[in-house]
Coordinates of C-alpha atoms (C1' of nucleotides) in Angstrom, one line a residue:
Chain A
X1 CA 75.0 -96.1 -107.4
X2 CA 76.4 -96.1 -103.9
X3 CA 75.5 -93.8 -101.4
X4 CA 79.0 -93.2 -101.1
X5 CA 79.1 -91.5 -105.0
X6 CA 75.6 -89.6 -104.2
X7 CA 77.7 -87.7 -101.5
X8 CA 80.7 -87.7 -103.8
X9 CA 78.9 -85.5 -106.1
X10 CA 80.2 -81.7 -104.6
X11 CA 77.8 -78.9 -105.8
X12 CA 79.5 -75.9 -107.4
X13 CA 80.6 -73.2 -105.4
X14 CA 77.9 -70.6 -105.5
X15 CA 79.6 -67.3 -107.5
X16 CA 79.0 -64.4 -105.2
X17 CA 78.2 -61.2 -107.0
X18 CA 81.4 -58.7 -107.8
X19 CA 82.7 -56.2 -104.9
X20 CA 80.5 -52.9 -105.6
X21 CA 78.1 -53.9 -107.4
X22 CA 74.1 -54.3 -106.4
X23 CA 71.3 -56.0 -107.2
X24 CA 68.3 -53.6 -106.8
X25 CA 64.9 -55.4 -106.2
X26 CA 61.4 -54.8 -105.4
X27 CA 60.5 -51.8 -103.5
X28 CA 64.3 -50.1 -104.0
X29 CA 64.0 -51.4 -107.6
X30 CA 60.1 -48.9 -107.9
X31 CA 62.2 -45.9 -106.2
X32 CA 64.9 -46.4 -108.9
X33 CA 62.0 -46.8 -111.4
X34 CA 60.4 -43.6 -110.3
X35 CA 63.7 -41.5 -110.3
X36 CA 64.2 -42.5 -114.0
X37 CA 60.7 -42.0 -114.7
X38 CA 60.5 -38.4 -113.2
X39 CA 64.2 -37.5 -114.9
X40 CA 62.8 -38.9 -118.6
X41 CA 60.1 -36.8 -117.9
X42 CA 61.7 -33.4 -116.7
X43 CA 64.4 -33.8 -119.6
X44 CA 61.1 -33.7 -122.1
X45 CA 59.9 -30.5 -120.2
X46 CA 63.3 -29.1 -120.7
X47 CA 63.6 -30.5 -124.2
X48 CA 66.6 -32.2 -123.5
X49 CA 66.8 -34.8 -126.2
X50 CA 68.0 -38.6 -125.3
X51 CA 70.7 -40.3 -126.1
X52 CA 72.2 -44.2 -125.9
X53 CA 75.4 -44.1 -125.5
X54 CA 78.2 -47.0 -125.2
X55 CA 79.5 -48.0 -122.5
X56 CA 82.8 -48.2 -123.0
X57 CA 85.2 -46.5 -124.6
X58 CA 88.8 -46.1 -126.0
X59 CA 90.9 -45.5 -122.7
X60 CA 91.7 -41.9 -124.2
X61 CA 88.6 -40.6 -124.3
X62 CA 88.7 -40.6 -120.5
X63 CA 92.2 -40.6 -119.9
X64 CA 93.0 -37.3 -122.0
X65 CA 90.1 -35.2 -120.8
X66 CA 90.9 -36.1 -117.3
X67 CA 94.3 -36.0 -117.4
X68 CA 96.9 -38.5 -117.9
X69 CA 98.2 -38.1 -114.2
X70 CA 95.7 -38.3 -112.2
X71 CA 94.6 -40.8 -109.7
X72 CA 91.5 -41.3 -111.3
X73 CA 93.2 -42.6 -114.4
X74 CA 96.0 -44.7 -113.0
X75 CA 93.5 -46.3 -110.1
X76 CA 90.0 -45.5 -110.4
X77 CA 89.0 -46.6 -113.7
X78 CA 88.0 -50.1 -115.1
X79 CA 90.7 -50.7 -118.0
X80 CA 91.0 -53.6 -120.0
X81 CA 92.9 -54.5 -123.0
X82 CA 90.2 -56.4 -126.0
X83 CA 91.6 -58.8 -128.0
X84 CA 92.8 -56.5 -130.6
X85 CA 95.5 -55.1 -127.5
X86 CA 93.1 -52.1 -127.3
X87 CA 92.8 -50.1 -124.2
X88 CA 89.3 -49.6 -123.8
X89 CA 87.7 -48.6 -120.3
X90 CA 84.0 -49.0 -118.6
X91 CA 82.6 -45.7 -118.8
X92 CA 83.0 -43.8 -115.1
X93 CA 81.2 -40.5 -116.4
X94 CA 79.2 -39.5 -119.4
X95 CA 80.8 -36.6 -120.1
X96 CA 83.9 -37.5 -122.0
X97 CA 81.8 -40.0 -123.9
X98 CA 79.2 -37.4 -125.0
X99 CA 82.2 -34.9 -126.3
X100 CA 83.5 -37.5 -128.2
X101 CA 80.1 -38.3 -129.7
X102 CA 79.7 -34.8 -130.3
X103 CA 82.7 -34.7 -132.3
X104 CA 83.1 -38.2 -134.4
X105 CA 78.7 -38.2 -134.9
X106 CA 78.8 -34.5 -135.9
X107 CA 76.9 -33.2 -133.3
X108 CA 78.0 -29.9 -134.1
X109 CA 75.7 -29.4 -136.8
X110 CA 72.7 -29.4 -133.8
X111 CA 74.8 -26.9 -131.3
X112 CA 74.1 -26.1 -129.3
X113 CA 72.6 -29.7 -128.5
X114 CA 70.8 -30.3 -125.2
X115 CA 71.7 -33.7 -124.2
X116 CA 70.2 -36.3 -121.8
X117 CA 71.1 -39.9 -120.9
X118 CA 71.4 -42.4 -118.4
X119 CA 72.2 -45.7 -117.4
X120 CA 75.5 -47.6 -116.1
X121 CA 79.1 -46.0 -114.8
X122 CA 81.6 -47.5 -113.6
X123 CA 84.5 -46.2 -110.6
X124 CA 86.8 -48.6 -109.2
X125 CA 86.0 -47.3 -105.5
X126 CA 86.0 -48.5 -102.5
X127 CA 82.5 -49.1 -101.8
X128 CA 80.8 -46.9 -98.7
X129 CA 77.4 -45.4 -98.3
X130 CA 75.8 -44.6 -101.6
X131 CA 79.3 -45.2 -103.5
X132 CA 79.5 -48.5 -105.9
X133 CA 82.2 -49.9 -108.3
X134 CA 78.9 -50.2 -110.9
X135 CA 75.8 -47.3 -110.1
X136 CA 74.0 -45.7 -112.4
X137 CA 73.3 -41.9 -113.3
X138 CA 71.3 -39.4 -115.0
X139 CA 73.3 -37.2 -116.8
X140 CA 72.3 -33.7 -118.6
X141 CA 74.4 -31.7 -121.0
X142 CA 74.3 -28.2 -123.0
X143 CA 77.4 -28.8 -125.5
X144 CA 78.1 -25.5 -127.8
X145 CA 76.7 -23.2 -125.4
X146 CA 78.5 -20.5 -124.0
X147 CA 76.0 -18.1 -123.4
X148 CA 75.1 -18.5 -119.4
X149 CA 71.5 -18.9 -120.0
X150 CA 72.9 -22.9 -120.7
X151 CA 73.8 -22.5 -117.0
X152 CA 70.6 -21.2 -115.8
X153 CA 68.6 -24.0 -118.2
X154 CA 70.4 -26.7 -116.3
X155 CA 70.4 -25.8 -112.9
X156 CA 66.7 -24.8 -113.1
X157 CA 65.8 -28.2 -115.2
X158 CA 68.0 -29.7 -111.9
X159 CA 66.2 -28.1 -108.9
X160 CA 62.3 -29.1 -111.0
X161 CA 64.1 -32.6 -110.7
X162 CA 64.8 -32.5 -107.0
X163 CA 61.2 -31.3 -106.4
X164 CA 59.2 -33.5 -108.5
X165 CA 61.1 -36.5 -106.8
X166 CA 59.8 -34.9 -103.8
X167 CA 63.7 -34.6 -101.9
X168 CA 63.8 -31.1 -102.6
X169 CA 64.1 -30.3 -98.7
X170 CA 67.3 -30.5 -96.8
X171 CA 68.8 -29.9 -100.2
X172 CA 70.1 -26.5 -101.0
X173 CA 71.8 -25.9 -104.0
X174 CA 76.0 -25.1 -103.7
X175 CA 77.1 -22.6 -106.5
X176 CA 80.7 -21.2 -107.5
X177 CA 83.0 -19.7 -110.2
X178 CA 85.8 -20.6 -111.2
X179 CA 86.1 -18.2 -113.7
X180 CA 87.9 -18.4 -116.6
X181 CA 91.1 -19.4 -117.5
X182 CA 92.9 -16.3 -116.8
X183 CA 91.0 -15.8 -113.6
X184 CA 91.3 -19.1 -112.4
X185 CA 95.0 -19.3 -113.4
X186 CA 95.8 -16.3 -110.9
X187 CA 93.4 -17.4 -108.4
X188 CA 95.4 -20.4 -108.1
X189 CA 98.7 -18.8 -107.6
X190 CA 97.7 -17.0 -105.1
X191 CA 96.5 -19.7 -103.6
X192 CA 99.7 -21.9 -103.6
X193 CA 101.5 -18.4 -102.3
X194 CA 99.0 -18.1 -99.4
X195 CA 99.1 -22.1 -98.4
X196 CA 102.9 -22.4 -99.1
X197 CA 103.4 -20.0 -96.2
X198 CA 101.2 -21.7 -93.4
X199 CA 102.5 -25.1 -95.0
X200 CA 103.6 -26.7 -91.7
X201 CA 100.3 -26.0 -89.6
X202 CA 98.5 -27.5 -92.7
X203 CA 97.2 -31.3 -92.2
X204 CA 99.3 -33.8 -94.1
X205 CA 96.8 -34.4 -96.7
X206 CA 97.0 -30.8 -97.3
X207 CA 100.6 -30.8 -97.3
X208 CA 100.3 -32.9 -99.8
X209 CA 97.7 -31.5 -101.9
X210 CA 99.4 -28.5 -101.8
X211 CA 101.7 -30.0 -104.5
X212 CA 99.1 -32.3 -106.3
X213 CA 95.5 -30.9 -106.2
X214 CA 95.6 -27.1 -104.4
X215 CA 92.3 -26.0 -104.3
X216 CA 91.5 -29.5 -102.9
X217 CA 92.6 -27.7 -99.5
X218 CA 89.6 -25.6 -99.8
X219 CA 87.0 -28.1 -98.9
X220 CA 89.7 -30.4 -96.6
X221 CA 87.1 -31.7 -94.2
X222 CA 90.9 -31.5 -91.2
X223 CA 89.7 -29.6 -88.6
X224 CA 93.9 -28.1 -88.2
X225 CA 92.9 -26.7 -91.8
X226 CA 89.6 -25.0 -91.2
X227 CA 91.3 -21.8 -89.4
X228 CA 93.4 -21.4 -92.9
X229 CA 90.7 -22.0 -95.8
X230 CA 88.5 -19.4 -94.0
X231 CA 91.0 -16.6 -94.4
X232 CA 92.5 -18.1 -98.1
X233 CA 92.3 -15.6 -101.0
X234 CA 88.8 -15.9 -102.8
X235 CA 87.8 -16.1 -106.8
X236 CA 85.8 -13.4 -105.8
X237 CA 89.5 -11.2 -106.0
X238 CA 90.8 -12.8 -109.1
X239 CA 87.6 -13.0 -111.4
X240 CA 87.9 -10.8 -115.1
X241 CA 85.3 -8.6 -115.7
X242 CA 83.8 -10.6 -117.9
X243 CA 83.9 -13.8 -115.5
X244 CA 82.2 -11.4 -113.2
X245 CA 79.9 -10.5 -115.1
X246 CA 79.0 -14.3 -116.4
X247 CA 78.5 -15.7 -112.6
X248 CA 76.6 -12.5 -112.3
X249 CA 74.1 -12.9 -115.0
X250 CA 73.8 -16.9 -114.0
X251 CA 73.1 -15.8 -110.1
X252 CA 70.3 -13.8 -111.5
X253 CA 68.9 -15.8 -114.1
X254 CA 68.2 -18.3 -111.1
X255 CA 66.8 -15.6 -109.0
X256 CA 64.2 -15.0 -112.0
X257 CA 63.8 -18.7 -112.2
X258 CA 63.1 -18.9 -108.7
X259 CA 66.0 -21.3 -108.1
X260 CA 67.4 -21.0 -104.5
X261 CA 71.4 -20.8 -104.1
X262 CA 74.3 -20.2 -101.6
X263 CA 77.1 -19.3 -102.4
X264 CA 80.0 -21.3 -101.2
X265 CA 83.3 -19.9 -102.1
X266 CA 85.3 -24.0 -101.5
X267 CA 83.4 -25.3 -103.8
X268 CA 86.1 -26.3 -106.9
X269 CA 86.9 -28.8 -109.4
X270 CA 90.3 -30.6 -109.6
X271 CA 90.4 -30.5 -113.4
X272 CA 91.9 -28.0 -115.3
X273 CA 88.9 -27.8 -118.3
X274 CA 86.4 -26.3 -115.8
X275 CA 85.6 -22.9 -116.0
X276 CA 82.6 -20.3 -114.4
X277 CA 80.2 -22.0 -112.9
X278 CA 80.6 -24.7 -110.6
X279 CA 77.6 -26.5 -108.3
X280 CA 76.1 -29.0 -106.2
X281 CA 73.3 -29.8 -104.8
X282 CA 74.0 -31.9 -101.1
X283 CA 71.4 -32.5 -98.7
X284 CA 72.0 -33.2 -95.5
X285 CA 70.7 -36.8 -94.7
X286 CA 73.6 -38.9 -96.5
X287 CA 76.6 -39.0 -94.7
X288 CA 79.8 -38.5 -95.6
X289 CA 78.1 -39.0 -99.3
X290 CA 75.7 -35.4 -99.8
X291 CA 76.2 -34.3 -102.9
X292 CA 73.1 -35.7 -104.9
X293 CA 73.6 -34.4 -108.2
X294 CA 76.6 -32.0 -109.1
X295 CA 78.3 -30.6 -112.5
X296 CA 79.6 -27.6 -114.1
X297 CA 80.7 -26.0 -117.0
X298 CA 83.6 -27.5 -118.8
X299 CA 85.0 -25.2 -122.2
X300 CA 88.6 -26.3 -122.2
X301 CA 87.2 -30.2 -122.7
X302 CA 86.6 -30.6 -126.1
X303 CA 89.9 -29.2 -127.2
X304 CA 91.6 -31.2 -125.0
X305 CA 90.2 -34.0 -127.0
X306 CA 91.4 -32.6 -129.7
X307 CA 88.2 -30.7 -131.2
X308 CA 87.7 -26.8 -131.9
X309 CA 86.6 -25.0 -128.8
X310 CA 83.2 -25.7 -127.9
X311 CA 81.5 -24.4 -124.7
X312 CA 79.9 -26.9 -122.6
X313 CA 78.4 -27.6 -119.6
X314 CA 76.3 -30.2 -117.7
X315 CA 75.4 -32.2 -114.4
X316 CA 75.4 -35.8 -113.7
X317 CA 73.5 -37.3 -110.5
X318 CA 73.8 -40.9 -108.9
X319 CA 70.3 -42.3 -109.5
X320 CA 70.9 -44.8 -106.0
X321 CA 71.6 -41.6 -103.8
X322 CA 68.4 -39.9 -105.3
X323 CA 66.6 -43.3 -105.3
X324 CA 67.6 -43.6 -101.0
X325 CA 66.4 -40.3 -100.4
X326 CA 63.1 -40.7 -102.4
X327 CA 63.0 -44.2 -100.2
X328 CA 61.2 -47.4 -101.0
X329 CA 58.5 -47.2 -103.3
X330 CA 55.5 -49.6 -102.9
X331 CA 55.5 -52.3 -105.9
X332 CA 52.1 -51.4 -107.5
X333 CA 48.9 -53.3 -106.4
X334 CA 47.7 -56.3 -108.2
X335 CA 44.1 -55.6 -109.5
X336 CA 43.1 -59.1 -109.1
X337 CA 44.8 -62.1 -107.5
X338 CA 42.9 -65.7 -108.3
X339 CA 43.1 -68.2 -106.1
X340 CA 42.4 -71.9 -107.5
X341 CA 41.2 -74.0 -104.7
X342 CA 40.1 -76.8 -106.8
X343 CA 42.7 -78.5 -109.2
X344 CA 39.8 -79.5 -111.3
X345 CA 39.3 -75.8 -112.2
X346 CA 42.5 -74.6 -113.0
X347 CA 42.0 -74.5 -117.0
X348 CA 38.7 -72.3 -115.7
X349 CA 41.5 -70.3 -113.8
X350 CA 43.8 -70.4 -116.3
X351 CA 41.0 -68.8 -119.0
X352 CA 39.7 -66.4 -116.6
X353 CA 43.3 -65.0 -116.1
X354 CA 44.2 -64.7 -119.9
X355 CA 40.8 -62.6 -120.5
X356 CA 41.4 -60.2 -117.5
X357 CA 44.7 -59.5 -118.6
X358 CA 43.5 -59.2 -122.1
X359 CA 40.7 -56.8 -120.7
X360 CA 43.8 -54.3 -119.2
X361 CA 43.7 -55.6 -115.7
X362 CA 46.7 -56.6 -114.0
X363 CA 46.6 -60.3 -111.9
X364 CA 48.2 -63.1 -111.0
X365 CA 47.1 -66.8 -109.9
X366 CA 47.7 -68.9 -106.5
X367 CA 47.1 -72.7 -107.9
X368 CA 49.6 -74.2 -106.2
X369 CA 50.6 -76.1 -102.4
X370 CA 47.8 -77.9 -100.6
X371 CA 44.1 -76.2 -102.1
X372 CA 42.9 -75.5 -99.0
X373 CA 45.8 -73.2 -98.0
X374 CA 45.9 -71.1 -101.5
X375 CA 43.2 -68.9 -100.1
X376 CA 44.9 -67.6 -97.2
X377 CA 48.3 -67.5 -99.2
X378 CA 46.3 -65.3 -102.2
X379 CA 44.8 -63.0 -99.3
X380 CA 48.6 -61.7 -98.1
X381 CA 48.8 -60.8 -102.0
X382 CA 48.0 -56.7 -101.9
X383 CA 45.5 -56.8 -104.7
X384 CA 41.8 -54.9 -105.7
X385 CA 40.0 -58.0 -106.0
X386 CA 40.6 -61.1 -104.5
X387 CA 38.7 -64.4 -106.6
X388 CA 38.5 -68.0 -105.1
X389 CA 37.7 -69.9 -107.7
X390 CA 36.3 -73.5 -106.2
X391 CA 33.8 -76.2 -107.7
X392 CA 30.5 -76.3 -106.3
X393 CA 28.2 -79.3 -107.9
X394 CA 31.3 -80.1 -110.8
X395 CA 30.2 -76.5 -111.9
X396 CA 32.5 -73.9 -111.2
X397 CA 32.3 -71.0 -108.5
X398 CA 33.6 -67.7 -107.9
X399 CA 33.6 -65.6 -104.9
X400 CA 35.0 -62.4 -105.0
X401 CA 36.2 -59.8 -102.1
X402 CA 37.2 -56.6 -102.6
X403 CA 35.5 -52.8 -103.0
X404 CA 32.1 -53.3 -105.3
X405 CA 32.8 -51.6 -107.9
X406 CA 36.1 -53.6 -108.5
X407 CA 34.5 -56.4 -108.0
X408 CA 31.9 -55.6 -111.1
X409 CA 34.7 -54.4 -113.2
X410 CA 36.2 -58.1 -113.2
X411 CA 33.1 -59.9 -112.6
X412 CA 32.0 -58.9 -116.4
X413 CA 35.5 -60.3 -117.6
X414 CA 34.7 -63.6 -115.4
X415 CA 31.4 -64.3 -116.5
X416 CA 30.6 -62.3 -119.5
X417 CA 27.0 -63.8 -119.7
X418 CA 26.0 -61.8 -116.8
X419 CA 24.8 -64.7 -115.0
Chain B
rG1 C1' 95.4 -47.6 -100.6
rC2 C1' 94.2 -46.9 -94.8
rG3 C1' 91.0 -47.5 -90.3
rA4 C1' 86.7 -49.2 -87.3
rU5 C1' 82.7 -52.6 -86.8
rU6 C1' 80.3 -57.0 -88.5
rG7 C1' 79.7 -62.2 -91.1
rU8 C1' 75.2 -68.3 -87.3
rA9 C1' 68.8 -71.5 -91.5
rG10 C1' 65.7 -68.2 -97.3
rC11 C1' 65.1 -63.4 -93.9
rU12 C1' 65.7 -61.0 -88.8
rC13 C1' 68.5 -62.6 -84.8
rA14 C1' 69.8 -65.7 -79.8
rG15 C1' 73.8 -68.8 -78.6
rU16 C1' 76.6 -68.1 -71.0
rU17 C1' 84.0 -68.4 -68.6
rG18 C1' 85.6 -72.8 -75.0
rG19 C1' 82.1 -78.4 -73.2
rU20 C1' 77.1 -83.7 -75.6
rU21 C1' 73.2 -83.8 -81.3
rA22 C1' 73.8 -75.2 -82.7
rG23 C1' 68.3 -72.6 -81.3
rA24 C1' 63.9 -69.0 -81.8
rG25 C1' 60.5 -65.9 -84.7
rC26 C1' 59.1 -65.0 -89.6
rG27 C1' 59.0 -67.4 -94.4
rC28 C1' 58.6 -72.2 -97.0
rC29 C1' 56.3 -77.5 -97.4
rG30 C1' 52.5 -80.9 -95.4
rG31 C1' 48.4 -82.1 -92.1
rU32 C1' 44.2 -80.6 -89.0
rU33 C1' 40.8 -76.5 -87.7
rU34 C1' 37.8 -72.4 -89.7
rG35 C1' 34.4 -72.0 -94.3
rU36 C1' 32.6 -65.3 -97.4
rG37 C1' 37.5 -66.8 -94.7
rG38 C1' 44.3 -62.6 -94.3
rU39 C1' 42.3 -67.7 -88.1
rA40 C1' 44.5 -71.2 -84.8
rC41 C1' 47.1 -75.7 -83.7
rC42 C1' 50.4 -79.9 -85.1
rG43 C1' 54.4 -81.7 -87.9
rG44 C1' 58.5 -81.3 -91.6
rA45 C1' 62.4 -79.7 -94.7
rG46 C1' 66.4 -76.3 -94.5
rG47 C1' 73.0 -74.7 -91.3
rU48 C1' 80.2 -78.2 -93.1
rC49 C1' 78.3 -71.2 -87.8
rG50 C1' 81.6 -66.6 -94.7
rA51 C1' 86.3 -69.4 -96.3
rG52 C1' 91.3 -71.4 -95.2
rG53 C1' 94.8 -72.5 -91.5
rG54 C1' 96.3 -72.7 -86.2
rU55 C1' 95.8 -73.3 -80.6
rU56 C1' 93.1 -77.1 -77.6
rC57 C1' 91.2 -83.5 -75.1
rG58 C1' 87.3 -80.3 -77.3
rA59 C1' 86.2 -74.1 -81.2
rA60 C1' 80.2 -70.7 -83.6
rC61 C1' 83.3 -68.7 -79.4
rC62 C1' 90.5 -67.8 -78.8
rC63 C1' 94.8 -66.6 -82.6
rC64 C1' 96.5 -65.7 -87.9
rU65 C1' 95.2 -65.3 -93.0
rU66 C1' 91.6 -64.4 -96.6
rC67 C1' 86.8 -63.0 -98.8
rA68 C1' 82.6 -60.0 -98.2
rA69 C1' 79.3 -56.3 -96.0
rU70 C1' 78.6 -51.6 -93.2
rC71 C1' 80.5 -46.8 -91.8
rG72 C1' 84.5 -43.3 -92.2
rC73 C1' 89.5 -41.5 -94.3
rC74 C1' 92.0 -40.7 -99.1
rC75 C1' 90.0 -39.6 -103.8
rC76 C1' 85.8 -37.7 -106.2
rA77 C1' 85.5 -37.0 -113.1

RNA sequence: GCGAUUGUAGCUCAGUUGGUUAGAGCGCCGGUUUGUGGUACCGGAGGUCGAGGGUUCGAACCCCUUCAAUCGCCCCA
């Protein structure tokens, strides 16, 4: 065994963790904890009902409700092939996932079903402030519901969400129509029509969008385009009687609710499956990245995968952006932390530990490094009580700090004799 | 996919116009001090300066490539 072979021996290369993804950890790890907590607790209020859901899919599921064209299929999702030559895809919304549930578990039997879940998406993004290739959402859905009462049941189950995280302020709620398909339809022409004649004094992305994705050109953040958008045709013009009517009935079903709104005419949806209402709630402390939590109603997207027309709406929101906005949370307080500054005592230590957790209190044990430092090194652990446990006369000896009655609480676990 | 900024110890960061053996604080380990005490002092371990290539007598520093992070654009289901 030369020393030349002992530096021979190369260590592995450390793996580093995969673009986009997080590892979420103490104090960040309690604000995601908490924003979880608050939604599973909100969705019971609202009687939402949970459900686990896969998460992956066929690569139709996704790629026929969101179209086979689009950027999002071709770049933006994780596709693989399994070992059968299957296209299946990591999940990068709920929504398509919980339609096709609703279909092949039959669902329909419940509608309309109120639906909650969360956990896991996955975008292939470039990552940026409060944007990962793996994050994780909360996700709420009405599916058979085409009365707008659905609508109102959402966004009011929403905005109690925002408040009981406590982030309710600097948000304000964004709400649209797009009305329905006929509306929408003519609204869009006359959209092209309008953008089509200022095309050269648009910005090139608009130029471009003006082909791909034109109501994108609404919200273009190009300051060349702002003069145009302000003066473009509105829904408002376009909407049926009865789409007016629906936005109407939602915009004061939240005024009942005591839900706050704006109105904000560029707010749209690329996809062709959204109809009436539209929303967002952004705050304005993230960035480029404000929307927290955003959905709409989606009719046309169960036929398009292939099922009988079903009504449907719902919202999704990152659980990350809501967790940075929340902010850290403090990991709770130990009730008791042991320090053993005696290694003849540690199976004293050891007991003593196994009844207080028994007994419902939370602690943990400093037993090792040099004895006489353990004290000091248990005292920087936040905690109610704080026990050195040392051996005075081969006998052993506890001396407890912290508030009295905290300290008589565990006392009685520690020496049960009273002595 | 595009742009800007940034990668030095476990963490936060110094590091001069390119010049011997790359530093500090915190944390960690050990020793001493204190002995109802979160103190103070001493010592130690830990870095191929993100990676690869190039320029140079000599590179943490200059150049190229690459990976990653941060912020923005595109996109946003």
């Amino acid at each position: 065994m030369s020393k030349q072979a002992a530096s021979d021996t190369t260590r592995p290369e450390i793996p580093q963790a995969i673009r986009g993804t997080q590892d979420i950890f103490g104090a960040e790890a309690e604000a995601f904890g908490f924003v979880v907590e608050t939604f599973e607790r909100v969705r019971r209020h609202y009687r939402f009902r949970r459900v686990e859901m896969p998460v992956f899919e066929k690569t139709q599921v996704f790629s026929r409700s969101l179209g086979e064209t689009t950027d999002v299929v071709s770049k933006e999702m994780y596709s693989f092939d399994d070992r059968g030559g299957e296209s299946l895809t990591l999940r990068p919304e709920f929504t398509a996932g919980l339609a096709r549930a609703y279909l092949t578990d039959g669902w329909q039997q419940f509608a309309p079903v109120r639906l909650a879940t969360h956990g896991p998406i996955f975008r292939y993004e470039r990552p940026q402030k409060g944007r990962y290739r793996q994050f994780h959402q909360i996700d709420a859905e009405i599916v058979g519901a085409a009365d707008p009462l659905a609508d109102i049941e959402l966004l009011t189950m929403a905005d109690q969400l925002l408040n009981e995280l406590g982030i309710a302020d600097g948000v304000t709620l964004h709400l649209n129509t797009l009305g329905d398909a006929a509306s929408r339809e003519a609204w869009r022409a006359a959209l092209i029509a309008y953008f089509r004649d200022h095309r050269a004094e648009l910005s090139e992305d608009s130029q471009d969008r003006l082909e791909r994705n034109p109501l994108r050109i609404l919200d273009s953040k190009d300051p060349r385009d702002k003069p145009f958008t302000a003066d473009a045709p509105r829904i408002d013009d376009f909407l049926t009687a009865e789409a007016q009517d629906f936005f109407g009935r939602v915009t004061s079903g939240l005024d009942a609710a005591g839900v706050a709104w704006t109105r904000s005419p560029s707010l749209v949806r690329g996809l062709d499956y959204y109809r009436h209402t539209a929303f967002e709630f952004i705050t304005d402390r993230l960035g480029a990245q404000g929307t927290v939590l955003g959905g709409g109603r989606y009719d046309g997207l169960i036929e398009a995968l292939g099922g009988p027309a079903t009504p449907a709406v719902g919202w999704a929101a990152g659980i990350e952006r809501l967790a940075m906005l929340v902010g850290t949370k403090d990991e709770p307080t130990a009730d008791v932390v042991i320090a053993v500054e005696d290694d003849a005592a540690i199976e004293t230590g050891i007991r003593a530990l196994a009844a207080l957790r028994r007994a419902g209190f939370s602690a943990e044990v400093v037993a090792t490094g040099s004895p006489r430092k353990r004290y000091d090194k248990a005292a920087k652990i936040p905690a109610k009580v704080l026990a050195g446990l040392s051996l005075a006369d081969g006998a052993p000896r506890w001396r407890l700090r912290g508030d009295d009655a905290a300290q008589a609480q565990v006392r009685v676990v520690l020496d049960p004799s009273g002595a």
